[in-house]
Backbone as numpy.savetxt, mean C-alpha at the origin, in Angstrom:
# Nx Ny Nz CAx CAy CAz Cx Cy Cz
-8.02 13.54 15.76 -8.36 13.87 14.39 -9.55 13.01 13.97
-10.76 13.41 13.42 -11.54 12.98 12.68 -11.48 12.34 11.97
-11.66 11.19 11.32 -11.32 10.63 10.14 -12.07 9.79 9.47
-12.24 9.31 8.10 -13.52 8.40 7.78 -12.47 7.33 6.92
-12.05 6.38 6.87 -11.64 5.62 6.36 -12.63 4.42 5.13
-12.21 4.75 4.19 -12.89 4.32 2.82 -12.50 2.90 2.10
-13.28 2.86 1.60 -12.91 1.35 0.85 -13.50 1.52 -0.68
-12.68 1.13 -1.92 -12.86 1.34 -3.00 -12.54 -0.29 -3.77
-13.35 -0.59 -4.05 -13.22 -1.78 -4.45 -12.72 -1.78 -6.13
-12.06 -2.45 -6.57 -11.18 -2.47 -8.19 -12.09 -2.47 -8.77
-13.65 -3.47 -8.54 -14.56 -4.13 -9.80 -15.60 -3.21 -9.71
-15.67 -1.85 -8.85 -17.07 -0.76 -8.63 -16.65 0.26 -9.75
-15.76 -0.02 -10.73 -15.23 1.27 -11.35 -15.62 3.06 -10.64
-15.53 2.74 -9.68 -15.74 3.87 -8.65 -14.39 4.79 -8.26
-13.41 5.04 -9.27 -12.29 5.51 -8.72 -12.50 7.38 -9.15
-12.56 8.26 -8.49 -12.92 9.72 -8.86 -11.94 10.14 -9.27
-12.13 11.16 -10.20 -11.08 12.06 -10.81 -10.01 12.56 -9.41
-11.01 13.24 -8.29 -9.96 13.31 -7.31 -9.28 12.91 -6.57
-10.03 11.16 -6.57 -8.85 10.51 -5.46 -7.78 10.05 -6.60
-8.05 9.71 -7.80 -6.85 9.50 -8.69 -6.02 10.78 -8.78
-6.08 11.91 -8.52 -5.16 12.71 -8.63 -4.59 12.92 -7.09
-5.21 12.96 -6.49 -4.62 12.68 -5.05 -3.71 11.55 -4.72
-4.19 10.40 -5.56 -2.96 9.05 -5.00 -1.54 9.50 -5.86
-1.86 10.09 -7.10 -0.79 10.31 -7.98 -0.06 11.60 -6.92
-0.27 12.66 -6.90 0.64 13.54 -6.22 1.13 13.15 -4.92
0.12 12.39 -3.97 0.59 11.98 -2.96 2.13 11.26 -3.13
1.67 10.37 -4.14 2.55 9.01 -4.53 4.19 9.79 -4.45
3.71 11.24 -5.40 5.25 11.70 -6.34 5.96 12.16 -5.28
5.18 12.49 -4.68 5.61 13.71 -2.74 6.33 12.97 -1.99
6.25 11.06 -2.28 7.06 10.08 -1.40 7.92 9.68 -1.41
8.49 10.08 -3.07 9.50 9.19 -3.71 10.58 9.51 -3.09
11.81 8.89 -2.56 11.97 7.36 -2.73 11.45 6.35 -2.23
10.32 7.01 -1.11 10.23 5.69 -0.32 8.84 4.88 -0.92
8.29 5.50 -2.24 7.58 4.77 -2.89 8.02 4.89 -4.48
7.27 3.66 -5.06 8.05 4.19 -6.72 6.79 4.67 -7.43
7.54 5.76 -8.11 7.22 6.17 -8.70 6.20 6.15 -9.75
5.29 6.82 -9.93 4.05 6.86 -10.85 4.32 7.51 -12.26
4.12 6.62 -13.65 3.93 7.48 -14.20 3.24 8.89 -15.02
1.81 8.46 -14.65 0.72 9.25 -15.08 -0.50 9.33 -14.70
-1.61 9.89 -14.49 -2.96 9.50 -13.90 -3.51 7.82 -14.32
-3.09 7.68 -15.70 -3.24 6.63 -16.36 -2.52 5.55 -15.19
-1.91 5.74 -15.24 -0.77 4.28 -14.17 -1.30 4.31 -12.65
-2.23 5.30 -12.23 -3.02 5.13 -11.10 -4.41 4.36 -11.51
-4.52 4.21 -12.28 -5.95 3.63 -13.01 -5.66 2.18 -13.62
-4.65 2.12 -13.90 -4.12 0.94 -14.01 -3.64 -0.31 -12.86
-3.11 0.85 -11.68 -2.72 0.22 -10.60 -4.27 -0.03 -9.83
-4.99 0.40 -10.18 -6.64 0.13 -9.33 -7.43 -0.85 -10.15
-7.22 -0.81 -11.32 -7.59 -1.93 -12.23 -6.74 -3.47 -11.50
-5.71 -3.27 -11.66 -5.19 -4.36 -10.93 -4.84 -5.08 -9.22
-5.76 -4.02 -8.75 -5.96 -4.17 -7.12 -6.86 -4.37 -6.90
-7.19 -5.22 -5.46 -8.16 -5.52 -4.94 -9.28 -4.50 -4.68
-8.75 -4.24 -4.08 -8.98 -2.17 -3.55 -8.03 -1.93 -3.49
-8.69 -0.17 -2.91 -7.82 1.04 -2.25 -8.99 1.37 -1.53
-8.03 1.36 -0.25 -8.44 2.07 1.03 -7.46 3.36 1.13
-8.78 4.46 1.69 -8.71 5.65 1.23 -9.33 6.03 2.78
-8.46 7.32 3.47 -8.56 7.89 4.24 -8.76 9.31 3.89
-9.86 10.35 4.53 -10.45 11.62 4.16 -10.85 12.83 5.97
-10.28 13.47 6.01 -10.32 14.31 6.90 -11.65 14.50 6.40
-12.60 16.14 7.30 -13.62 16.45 6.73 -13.40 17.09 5.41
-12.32 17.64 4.96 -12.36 17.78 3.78 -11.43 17.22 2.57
-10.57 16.68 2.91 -9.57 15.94 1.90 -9.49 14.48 2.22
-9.11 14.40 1.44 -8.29 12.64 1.34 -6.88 13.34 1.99
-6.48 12.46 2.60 -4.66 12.12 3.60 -3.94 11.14 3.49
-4.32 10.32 3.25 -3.97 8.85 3.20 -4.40 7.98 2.32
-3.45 6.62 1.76 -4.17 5.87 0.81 -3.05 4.77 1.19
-4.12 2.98 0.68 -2.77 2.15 0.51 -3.90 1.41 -0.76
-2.66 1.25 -1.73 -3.51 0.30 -2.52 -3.44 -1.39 -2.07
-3.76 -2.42 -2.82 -3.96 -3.61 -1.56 -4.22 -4.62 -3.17
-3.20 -5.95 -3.52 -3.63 -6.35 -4.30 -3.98 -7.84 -3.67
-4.73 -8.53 -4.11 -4.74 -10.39 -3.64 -4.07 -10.90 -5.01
-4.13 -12.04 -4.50 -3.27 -13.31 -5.46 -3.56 -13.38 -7.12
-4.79 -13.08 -7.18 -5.26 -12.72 -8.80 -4.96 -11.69 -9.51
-4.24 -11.02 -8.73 -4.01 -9.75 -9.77 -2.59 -10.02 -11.01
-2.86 -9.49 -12.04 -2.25 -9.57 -13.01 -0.65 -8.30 -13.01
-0.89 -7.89 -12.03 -0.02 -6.84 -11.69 1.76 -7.40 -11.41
2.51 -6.75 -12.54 3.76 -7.04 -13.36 4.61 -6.83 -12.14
4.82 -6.21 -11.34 5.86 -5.67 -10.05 6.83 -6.83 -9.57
7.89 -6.62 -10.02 9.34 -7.79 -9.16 8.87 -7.65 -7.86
8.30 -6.75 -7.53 8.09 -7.33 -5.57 6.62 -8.20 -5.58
5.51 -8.11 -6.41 4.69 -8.50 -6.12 4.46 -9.82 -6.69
5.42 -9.97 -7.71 5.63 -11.11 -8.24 6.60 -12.22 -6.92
7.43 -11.67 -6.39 7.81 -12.15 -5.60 6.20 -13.01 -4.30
5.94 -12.37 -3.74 5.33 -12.69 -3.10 4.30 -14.10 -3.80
4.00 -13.71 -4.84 3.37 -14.80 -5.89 3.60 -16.01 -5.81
5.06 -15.96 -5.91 5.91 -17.03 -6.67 5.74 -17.89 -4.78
6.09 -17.03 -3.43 5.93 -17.95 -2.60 4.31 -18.31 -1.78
3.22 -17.41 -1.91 2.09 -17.55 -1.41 1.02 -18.13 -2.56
0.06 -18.94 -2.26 -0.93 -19.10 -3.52 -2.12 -18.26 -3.07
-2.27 -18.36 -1.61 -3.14 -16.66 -1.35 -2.81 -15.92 -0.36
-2.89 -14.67 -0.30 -2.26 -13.26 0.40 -2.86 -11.88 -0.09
-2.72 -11.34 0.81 -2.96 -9.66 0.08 -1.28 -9.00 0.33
-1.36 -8.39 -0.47 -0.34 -7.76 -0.58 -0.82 -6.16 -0.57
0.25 -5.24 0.12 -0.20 -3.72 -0.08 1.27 -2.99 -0.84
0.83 -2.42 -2.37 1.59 -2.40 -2.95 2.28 -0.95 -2.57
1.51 -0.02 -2.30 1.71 1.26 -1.39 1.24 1.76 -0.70
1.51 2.73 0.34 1.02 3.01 1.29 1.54 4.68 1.34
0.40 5.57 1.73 1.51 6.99 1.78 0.17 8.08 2.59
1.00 8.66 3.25 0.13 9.67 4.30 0.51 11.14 3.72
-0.21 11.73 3.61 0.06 13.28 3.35 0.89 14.07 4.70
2.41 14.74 4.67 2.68 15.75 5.28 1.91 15.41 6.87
1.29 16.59 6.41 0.62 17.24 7.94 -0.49 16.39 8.27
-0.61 15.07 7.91 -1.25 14.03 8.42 -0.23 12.93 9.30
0.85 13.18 9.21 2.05 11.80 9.19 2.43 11.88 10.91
2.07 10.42 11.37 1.93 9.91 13.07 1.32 10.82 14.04
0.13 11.28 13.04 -1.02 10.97 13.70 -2.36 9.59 13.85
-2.14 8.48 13.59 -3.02 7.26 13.33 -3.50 7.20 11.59
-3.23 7.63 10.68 -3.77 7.18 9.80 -3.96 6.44 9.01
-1.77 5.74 9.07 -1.40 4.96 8.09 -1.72 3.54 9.39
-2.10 3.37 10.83 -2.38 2.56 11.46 -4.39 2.52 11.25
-4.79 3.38 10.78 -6.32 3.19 10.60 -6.28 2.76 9.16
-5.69 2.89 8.63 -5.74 2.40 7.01 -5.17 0.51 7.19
-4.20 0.08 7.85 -3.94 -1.44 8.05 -5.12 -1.66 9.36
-5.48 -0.90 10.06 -6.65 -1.84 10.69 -7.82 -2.05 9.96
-8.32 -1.17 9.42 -9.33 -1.24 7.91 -8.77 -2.74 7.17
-7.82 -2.77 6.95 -6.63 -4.27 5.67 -7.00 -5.39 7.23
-6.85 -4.97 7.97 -6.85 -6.09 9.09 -9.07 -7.27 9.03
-9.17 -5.62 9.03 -11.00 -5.94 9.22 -11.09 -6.88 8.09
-10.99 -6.61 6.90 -10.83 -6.86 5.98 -10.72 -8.25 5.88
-9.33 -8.51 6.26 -8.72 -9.75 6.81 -9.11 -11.00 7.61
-10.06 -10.29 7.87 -10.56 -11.39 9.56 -11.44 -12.53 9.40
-12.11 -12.35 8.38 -12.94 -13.72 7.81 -12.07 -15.01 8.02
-11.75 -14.68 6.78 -11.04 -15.47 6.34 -9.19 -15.11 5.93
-8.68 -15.18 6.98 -7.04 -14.72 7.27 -5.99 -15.06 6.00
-5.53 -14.25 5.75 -4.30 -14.84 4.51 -3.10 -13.82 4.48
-2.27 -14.17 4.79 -0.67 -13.60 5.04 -0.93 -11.92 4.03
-0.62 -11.14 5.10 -0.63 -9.73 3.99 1.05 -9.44 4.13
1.24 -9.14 2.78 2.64 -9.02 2.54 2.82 -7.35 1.72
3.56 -7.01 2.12 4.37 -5.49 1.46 6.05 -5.76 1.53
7.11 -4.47 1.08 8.24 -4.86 1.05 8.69 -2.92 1.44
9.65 -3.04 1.83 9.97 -1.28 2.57 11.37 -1.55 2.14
11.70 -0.46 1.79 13.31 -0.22 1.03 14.10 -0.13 2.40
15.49 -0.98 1.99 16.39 -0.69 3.19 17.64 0.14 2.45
17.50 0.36 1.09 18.67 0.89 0.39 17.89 1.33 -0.68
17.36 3.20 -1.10 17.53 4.00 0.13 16.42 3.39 1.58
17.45 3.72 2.61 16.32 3.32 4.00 15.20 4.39 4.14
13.95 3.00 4.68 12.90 3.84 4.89 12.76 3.54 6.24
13.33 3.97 6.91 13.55 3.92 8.54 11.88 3.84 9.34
11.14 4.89 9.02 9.68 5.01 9.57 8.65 4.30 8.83
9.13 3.65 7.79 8.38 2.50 6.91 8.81 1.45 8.24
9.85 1.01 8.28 10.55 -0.22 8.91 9.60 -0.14 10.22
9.48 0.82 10.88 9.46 0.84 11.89 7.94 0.84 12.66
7.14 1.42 11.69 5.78 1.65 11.61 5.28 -0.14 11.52
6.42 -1.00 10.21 5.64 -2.04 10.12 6.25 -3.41 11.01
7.04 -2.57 11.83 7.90 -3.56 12.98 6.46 -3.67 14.00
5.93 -2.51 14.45 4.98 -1.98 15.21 3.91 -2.93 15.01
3.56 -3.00 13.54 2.14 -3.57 13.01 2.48 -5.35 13.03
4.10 -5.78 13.54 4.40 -6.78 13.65 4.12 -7.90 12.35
4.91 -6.97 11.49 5.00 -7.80 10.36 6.74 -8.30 10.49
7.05 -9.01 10.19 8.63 -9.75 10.06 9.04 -9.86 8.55
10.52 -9.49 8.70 11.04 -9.42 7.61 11.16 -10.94 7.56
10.96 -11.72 6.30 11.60 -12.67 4.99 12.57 -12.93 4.88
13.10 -11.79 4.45 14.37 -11.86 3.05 14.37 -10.61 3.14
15.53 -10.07 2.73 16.30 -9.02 1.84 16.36 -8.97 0.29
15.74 -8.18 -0.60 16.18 -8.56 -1.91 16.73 -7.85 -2.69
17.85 -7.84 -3.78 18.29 -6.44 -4.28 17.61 -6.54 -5.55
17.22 -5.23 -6.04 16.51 -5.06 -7.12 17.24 -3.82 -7.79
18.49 -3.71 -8.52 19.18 -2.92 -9.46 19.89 -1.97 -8.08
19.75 -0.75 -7.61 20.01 -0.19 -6.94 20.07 0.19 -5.69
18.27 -0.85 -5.76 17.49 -0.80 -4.18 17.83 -1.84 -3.38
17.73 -2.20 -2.23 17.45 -3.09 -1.81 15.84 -3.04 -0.98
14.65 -4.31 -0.99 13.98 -4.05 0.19 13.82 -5.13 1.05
13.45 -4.70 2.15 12.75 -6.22 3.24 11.46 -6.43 2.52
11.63 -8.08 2.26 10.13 -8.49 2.22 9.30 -9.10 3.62
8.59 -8.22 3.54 7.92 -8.19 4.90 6.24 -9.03 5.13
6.11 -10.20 5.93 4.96 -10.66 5.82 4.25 -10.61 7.10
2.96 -10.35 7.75 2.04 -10.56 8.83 1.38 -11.49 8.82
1.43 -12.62 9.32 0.34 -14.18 9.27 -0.60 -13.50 10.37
């Protein structure tokens, strides 16, 4: 598969009407194994408060997206706050989601090697968290692969997730 893997930086106010409607439907298409969005607005909000978003595009669509926050972000999330409270710097990827008829073919692994490139300067623990209650079995397993190690377990009202870190 062809693919062009993108980088959208938070401070380029460069976010398009279509990849914001693309991260939003993508997002809703995942739930449970991502939470939930409430409005185009709350995708604009979540990019306001991210580092980037890296953005994956066949020749004609977007397929893939992960948003990606560092240590400065002002972003309210019990998981991302978590990570806060133990790293003073890290990236964190707050979601991650492949379209359907894109899913294990390489995309959501070209989207963390993009977070990796990224990474390589100057190295700092990237942290995400994957639900084990409901289980996200091909979350777990994808980021067993990418050799990230679970933390902790944490329960959050109904859910539980692994907090998962890569040094």
């Amino acid at each position: 598969m062809n693919i062009d893997v993108q980088l959208v930086e938070s401070d380029s106010n460069s976010l398009s009407k279509q990849l914001i409607k693309f991260i939003y439907n993508t997002n809703q298409s995942n739930i449970p194994a991502l939470g939930p969005l409430n409005s185009l607005d709350h995708v604009k909000e979540l990019f306001v408060n991210s580092k980037y978003i890296i953005c994956v595009k066949n020749k004609i669509d977007y397929i893939g997206f992960a948003v990606v926050m560092n240590n400065n972000s002002n972003y309210k999330s019990l998981n991302y706050q978590y990570f806060k409270r133990k790293y003073t710097n890290f990236l964190y990827v707050d979601r991650v989601a492949v379209v359907n008829k894109a899913q294990r073919m390489g995309v959501g692994s070209s989207i963390y090697n993009k977070l990796y490139e990224l990474n390589s300067e100057v190295p700092v623990p990237i942290c995400c968290e994957v639900n084990t209650i409901p289980l996200n079995q091909q979350s777990l397993d994808f980021h067993n692969k990418q050799k990230f190690k679970i933390i902790e377990e944490v329960k959050f009202g109904k859910k539980r997730v692994a907090m998962m870190v890569k040094y």
